[in-house]
Every structure is written in C-alpha cells, then in structure tokens.
mmCIF file with all atom_site columns, C-alpha atoms in Angstrom:
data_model
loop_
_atom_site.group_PDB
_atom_site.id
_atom_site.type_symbol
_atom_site.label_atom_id
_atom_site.label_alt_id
_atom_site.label_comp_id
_atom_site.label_asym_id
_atom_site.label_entity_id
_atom_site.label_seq_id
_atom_site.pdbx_PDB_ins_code
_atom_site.Cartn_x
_atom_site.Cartn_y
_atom_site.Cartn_z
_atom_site.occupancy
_atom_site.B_iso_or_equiv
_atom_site.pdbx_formal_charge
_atom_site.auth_seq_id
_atom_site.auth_comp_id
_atom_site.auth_asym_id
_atom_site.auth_atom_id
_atom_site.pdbx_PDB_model_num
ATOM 1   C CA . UNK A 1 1   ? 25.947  -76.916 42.156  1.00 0.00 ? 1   UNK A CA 1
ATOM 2   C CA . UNK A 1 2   ? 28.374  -76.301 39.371  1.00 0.00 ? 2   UNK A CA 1
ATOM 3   C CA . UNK A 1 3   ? 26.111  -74.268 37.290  1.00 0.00 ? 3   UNK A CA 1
ATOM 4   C CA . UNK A 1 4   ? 25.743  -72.085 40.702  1.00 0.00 ? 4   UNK A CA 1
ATOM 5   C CA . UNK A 1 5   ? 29.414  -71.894 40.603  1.00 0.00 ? 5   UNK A CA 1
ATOM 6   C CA . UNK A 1 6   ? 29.632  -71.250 36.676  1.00 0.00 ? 6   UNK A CA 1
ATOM 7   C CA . UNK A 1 7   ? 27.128  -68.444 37.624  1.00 0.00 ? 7   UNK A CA 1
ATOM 8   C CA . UNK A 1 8   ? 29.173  -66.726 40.099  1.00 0.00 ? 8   UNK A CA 1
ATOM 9   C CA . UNK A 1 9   ? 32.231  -66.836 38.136  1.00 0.00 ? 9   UNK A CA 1
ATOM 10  C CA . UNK A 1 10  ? 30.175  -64.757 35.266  1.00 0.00 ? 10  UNK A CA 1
ATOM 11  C CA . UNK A 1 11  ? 28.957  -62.325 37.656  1.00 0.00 ? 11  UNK A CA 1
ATOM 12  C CA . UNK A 1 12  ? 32.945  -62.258 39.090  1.00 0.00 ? 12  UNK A CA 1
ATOM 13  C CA . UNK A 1 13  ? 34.062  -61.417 35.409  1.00 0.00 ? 13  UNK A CA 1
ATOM 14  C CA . UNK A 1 14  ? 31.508  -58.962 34.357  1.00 0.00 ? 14  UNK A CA 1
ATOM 15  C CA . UNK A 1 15  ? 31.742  -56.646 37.308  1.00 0.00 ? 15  UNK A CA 1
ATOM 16  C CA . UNK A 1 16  ? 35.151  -56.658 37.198  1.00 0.00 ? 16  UNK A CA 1
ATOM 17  C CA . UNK A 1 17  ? 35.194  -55.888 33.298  1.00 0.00 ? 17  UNK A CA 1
ATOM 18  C CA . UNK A 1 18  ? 32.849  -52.853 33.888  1.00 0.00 ? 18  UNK A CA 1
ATOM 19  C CA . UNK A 1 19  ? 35.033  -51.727 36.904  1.00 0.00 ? 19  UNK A CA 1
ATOM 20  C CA . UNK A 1 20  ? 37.613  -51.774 34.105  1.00 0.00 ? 20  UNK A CA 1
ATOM 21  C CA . UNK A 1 21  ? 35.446  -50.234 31.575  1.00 0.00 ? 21  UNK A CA 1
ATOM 22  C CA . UNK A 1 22  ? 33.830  -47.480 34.221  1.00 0.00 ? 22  UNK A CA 1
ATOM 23  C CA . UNK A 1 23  ? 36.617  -45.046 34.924  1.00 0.00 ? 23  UNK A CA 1
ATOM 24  C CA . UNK A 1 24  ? 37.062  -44.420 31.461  1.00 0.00 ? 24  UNK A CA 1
ATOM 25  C CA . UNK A 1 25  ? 33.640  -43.860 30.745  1.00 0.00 ? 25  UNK A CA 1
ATOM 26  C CA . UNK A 1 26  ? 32.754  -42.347 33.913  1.00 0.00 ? 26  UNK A CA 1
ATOM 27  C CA . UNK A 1 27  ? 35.545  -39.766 33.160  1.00 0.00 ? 27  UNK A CA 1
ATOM 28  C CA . UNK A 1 28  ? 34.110  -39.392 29.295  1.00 0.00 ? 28  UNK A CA 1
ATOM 29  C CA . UNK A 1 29  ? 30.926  -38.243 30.760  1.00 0.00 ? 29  UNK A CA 1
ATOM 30  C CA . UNK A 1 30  ? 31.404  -36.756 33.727  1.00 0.00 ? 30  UNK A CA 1
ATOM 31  C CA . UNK A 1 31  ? 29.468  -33.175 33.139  1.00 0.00 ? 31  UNK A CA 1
ATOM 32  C CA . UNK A 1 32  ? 31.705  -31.271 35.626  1.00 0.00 ? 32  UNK A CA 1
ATOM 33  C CA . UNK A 1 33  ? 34.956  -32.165 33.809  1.00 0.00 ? 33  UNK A CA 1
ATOM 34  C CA . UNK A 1 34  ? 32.857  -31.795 30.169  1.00 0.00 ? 34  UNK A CA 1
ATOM 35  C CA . UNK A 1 35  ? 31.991  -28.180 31.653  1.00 0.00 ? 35  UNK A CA 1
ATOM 36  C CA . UNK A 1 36  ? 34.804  -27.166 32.850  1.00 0.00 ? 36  UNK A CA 1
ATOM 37  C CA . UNK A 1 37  ? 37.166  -27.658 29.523  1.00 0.00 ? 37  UNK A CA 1
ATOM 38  C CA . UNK A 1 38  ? 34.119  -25.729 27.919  1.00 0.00 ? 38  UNK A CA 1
ATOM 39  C CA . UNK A 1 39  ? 34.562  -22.829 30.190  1.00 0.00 ? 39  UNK A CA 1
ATOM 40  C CA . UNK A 1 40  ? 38.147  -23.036 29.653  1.00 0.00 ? 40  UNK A CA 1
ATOM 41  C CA . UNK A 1 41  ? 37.840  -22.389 26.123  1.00 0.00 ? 41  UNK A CA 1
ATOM 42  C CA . UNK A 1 42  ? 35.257  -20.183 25.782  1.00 0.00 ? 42  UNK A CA 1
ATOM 43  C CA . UNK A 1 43  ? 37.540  -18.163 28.378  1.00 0.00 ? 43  UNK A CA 1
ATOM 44  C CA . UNK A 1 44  ? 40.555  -18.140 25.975  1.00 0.00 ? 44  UNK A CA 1
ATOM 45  C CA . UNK A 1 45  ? 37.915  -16.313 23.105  1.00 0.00 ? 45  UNK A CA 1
ATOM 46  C CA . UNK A 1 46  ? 37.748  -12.166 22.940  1.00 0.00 ? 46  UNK A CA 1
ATOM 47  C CA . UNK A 1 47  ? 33.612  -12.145 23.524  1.00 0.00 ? 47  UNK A CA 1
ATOM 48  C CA . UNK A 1 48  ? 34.355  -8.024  24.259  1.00 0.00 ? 48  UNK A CA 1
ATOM 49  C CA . UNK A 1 49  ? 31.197  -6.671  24.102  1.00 0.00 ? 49  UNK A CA 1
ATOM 50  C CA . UNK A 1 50  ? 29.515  -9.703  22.928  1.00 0.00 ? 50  UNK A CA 1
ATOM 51  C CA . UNK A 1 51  ? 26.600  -9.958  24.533  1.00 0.00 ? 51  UNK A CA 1
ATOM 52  C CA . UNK A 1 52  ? 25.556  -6.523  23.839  1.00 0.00 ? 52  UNK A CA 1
ATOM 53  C CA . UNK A 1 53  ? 25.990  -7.174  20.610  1.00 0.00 ? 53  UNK A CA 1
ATOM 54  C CA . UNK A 1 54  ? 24.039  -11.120 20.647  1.00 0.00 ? 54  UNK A CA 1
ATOM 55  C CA . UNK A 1 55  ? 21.398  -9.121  22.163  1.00 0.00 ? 55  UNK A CA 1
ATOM 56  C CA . UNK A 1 56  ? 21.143  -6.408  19.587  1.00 0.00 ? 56  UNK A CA 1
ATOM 57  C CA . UNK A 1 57  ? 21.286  -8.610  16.869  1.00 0.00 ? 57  UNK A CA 1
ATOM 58  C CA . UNK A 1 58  ? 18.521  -11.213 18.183  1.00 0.00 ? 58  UNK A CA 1
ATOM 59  C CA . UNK A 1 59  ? 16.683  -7.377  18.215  1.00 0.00 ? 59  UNK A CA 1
ATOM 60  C CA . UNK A 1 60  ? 17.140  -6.578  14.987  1.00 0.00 ? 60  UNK A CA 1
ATOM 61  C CA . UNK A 1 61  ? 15.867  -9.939  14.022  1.00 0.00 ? 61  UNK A CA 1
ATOM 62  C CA . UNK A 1 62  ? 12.994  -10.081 15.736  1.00 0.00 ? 62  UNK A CA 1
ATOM 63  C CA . UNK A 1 63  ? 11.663  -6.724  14.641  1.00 0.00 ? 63  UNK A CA 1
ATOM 64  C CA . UNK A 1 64  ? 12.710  -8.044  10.885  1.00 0.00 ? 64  UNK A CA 1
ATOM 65  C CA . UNK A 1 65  ? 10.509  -11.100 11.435  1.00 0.00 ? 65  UNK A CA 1
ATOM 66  C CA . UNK A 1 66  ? 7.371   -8.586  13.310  1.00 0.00 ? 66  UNK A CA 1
ATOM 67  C CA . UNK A 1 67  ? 7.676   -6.254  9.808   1.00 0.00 ? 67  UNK A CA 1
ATOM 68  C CA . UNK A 1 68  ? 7.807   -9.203  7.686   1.00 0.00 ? 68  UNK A CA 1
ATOM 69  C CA . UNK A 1 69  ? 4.561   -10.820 8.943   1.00 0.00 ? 69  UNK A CA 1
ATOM 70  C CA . UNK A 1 70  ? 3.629   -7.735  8.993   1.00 0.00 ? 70  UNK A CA 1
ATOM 71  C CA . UNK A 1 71  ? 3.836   -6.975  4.978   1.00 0.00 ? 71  UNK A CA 1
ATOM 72  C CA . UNK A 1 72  ? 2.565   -10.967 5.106   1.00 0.00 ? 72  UNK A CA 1
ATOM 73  C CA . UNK A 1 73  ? -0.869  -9.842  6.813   1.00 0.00 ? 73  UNK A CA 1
ATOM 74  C CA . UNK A 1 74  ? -1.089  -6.819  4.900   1.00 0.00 ? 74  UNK A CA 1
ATOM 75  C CA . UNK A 1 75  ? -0.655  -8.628  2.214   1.00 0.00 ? 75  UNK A CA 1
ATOM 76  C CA . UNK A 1 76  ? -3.573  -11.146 2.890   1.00 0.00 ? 76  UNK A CA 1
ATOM 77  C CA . UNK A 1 77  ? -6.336  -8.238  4.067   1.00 0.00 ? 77  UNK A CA 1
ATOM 78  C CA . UNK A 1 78  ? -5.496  -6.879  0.456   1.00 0.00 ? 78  UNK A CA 1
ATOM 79  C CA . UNK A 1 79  ? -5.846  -9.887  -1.192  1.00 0.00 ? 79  UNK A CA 1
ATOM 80  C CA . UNK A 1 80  ? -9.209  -10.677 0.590   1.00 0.00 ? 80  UNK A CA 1
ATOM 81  C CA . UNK A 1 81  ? -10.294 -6.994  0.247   1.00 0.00 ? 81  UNK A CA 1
ATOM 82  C CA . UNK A 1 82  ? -10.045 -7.778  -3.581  1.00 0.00 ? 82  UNK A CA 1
ATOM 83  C CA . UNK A 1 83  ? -11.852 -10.797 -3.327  1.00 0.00 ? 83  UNK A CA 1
ATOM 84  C CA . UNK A 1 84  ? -14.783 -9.291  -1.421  1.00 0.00 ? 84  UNK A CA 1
ATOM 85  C CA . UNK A 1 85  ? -15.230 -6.817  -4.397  1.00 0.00 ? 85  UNK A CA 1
ATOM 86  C CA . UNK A 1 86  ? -15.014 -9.029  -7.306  1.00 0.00 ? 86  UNK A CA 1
ATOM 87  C CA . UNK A 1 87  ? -17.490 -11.626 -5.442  1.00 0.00 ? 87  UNK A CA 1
ATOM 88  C CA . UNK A 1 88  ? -19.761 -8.283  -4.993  1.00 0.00 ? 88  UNK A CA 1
ATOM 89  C CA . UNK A 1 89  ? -18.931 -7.166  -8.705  1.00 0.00 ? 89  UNK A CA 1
ATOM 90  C CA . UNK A 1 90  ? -19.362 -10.751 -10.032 1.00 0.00 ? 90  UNK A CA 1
ATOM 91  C CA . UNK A 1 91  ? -23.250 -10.915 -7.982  1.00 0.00 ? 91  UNK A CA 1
ATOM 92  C CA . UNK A 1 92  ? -23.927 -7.570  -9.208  1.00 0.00 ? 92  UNK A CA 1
ATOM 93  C CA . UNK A 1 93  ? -23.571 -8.287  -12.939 1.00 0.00 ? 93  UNK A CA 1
ATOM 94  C CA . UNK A 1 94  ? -25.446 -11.669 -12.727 1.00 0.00 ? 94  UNK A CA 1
ATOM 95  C CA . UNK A 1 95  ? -28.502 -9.665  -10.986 1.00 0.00 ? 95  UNK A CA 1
ATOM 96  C CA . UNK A 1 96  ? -28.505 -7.007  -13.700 1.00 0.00 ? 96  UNK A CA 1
ATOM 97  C CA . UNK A 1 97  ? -28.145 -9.917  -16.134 1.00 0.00 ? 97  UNK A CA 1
ATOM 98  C CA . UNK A 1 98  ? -31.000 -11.531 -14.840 1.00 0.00 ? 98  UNK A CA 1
ATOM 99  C CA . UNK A 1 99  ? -33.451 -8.583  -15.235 1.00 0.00 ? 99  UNK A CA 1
ATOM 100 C CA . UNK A 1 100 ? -32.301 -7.879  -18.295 1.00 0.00 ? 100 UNK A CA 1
ATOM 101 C CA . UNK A 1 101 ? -33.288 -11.158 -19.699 1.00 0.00 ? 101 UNK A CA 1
ATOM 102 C CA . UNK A 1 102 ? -34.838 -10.752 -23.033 1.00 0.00 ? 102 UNK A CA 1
ATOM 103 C CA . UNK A 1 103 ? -38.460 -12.489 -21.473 1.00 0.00 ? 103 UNK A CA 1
ATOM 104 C CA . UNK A 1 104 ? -39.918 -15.807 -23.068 1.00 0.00 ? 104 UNK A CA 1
ATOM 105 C CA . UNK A 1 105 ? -37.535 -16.596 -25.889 1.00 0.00 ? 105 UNK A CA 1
ATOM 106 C CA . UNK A 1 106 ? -35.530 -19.505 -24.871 1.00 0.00 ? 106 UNK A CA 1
ATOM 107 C CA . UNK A 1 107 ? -32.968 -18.621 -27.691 1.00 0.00 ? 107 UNK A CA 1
ATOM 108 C CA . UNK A 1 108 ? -32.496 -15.226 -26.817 1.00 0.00 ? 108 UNK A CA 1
ATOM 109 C CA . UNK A 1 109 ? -32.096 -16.027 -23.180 1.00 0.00 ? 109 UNK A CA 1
ATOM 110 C CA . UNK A 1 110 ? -29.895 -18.793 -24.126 1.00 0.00 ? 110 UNK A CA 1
ATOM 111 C CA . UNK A 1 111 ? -27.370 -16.420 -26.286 1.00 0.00 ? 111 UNK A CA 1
ATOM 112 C CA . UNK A 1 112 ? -27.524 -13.944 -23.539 1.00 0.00 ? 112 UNK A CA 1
ATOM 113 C CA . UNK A 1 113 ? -26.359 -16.700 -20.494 1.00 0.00 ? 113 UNK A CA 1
ATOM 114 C CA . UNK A 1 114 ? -23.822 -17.898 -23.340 1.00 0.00 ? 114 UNK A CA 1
ATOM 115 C CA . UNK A 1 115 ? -21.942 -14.434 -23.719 1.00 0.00 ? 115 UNK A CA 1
ATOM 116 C CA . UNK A 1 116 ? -22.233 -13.535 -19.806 1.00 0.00 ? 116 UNK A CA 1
ATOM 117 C CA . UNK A 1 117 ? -20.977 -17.041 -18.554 1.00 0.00 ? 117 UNK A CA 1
ATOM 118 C CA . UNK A 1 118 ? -17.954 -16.389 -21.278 1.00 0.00 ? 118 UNK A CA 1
ATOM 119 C CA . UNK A 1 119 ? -17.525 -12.663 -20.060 1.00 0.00 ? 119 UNK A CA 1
ATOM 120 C CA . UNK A 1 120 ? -17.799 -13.888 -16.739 1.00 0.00 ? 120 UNK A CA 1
ATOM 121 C CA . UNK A 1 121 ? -15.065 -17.211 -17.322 1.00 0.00 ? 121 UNK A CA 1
ATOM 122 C CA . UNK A 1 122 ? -12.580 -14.657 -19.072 1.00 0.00 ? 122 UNK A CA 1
ATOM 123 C CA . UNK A 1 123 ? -12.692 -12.030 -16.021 1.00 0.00 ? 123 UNK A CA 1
ATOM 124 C CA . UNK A 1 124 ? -12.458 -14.937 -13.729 1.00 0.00 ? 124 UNK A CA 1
ATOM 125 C CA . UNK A 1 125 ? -9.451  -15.815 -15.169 1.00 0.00 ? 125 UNK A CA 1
ATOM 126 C CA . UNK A 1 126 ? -7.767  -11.865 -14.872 1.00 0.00 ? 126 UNK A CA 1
ATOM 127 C CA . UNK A 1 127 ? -8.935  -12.131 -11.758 1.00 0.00 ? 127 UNK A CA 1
ATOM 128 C CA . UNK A 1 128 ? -6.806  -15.003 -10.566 1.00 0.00 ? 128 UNK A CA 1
ATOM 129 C CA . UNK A 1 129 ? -4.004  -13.614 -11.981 1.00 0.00 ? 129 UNK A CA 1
ATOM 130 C CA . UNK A 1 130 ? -4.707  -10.113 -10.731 1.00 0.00 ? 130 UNK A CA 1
ATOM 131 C CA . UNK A 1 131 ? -4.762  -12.114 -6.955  1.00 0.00 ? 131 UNK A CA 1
ATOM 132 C CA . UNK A 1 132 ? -1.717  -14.019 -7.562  1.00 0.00 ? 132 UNK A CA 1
ATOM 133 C CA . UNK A 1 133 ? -0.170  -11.088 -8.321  1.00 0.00 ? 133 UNK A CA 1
ATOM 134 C CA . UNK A 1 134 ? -1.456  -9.574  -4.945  1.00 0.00 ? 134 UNK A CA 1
ATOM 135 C CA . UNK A 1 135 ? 0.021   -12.494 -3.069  1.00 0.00 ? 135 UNK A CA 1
ATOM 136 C CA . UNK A 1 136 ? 2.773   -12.923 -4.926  1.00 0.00 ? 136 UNK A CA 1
ATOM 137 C CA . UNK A 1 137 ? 4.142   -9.262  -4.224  1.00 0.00 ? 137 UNK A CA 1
ATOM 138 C CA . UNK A 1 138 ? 2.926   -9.464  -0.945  1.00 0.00 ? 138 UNK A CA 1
ATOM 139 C CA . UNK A 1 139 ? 5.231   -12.486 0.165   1.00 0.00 ? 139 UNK A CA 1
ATOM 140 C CA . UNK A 1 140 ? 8.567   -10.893 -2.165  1.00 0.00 ? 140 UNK A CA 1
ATOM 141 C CA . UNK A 1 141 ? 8.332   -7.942  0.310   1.00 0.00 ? 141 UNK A CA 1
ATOM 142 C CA . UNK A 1 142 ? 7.907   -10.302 3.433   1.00 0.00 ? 142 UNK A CA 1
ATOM 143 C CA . UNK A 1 143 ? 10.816  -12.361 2.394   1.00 0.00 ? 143 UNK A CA 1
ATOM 144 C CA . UNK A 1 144 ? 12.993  -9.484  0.938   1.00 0.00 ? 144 UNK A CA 1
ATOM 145 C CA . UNK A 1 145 ? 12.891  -7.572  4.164   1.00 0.00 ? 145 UNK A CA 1
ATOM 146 C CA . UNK A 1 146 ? 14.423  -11.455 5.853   1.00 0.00 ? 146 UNK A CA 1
ATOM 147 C CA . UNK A 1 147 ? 16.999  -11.730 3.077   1.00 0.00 ? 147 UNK A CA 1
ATOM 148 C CA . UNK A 1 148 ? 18.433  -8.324  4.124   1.00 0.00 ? 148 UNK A CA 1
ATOM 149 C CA . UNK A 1 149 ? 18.463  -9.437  7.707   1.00 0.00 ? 149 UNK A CA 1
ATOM 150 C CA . UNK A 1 150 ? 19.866  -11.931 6.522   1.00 0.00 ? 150 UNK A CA 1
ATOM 151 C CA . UNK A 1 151 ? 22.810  -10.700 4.484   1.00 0.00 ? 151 UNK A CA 1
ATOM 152 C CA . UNK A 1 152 ? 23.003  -8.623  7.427   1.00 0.00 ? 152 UNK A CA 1
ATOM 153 C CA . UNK A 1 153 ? 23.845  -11.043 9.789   1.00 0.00 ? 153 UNK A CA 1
ATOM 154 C CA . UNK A 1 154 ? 26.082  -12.349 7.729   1.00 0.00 ? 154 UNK A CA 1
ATOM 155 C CA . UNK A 1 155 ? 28.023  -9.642  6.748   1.00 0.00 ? 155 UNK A CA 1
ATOM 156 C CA . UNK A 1 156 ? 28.761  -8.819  10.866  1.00 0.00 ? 156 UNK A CA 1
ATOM 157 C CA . UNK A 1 157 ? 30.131  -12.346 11.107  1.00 0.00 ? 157 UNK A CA 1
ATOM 158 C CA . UNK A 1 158 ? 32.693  -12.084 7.903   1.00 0.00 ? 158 UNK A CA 1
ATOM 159 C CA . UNK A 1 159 ? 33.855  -8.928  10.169  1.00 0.00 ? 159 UNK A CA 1
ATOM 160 C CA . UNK A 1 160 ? 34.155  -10.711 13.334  1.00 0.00 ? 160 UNK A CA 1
ATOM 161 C CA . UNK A 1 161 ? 36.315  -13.907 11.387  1.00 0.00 ? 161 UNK A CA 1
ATOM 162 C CA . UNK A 1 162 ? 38.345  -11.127 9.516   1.00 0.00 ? 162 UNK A CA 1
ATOM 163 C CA . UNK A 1 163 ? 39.172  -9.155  12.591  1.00 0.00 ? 163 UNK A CA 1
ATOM 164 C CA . UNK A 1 164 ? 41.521  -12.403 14.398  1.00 0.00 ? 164 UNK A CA 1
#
C-alpha cells in the first residue's frame, strides 16, 4: 500500500514537471510559429527578380555540368579509340614477328624475341604515357569548364553582397 502511494506521488510529480517543461518546448517547436518568423524575414529581404535569376543560374549550371561530362566522355571514346589501335598495332607486329622468325636456330630466334619483347616493353611504356596524357587533358577541360561556372557563380554573389 505505501509503495502504491509512493507510486502515485511520482506519477503526480512528473506530469506536472513536463506540464511545466511542455509550453516551453511546445512553443520551441511549434512549426507554425518556426514558419511564420521565417516568412517574416525572408519578407524583410529585396529577392527582386530573384527567382528568375535562381532559375537562370541553376541553367547555366546544369548545361556547365551536360558540357563537362560531355568533354569527360569524349575524352574516354578517345582514349579507348587509342587503345583499340595500339592493341591492333601491338598484334600486328607480333604476327609479322612470328613469320619472320629466322626458322630452326634457337639462338637466332632467341635474339630476335629478345629485341621485339624490348621494342615492344619500351613502346608500351610511351604508350601509357601517351594515354595518360589523353585522360589527363581530357578531365582539365571537364573540370576547367566547372571552375569557370564556378568563379561565375561566385562572382554574381560578391555583386549581390556589394549592392546592400
């Protein structure tokens, strides 16, 4: 019996400790009251023209982003394009290697796989570089073309801060 009464007493103290609490909290977030000092403020800001101009500039950047994957793709079909040829190039030269073989002399045919695999390793090698290159130029354009979007963007908002 008294722990049923020590129980109710704890349920008397909480509830009226939130009711305390609640108003206060209710009030910090009540969304309607939230929304309406947001309104109020974003009243008080000159937005002339604004979203005319939000939606020219969210243009502007998209098309940016479409050329820049754009130059990005390009880039990769050349870089592939290159690779297709040098695979063909590299097949090409072992074939006429092959028939050229000297014939029985293990030697001979030994020196001649020795100065094609080294012919073959150095232009390997300029080839990597040469596709590096590729890519490499490929993605400076892509990300040049965001940069100036970029600066762009930025530039309009030092106007808009230097204007109030």
């Amino acid at each position: 019996m008294a722990t049923a009464k020590k129980a109710a007493a704890k349920k008397t103290t909480a509830s009226s400790s939130t009711k305390a609490a609640g108003p206060e909290a209710a009030d910090m977030l009540n969304p309607l009251k939230n929304l309406k000092a947001m309104t109020d403020r974003l009243q008080e800001l000159n937005l002339t023209g604004g979203a005319s101009k939000l939606l020219a500039n969210g243009q502007k950047d998209l098309q940016t982003l479409m050329q820049a994957n754009q130059k990005s793709y390009q880039g990769l079909q050349t870089v592939v394009q290159r690779q297709t040829e040098m695979i063909k190039n590299a097949i090409v030269e072992w074939q006429t290697a092959a028939k050229e073989m000297p014939g029985k002399d293990p030697k001979a045919n030994l020196a001649k796989l020795d100065e094609l695999g080294r012919q073959s390793f150095q232009r390997a090698i300029d080839d990597i570089k040469e596709l590096a290159n590729l890519a490499a130029k490929s993605q400076a354009d892509s990300f040049e073309l965001v940069r100036q979007r970029i600066q762009a963007n930025v530039d309009e908002v030092t106007k808009l801060l230097q204007r109030k």
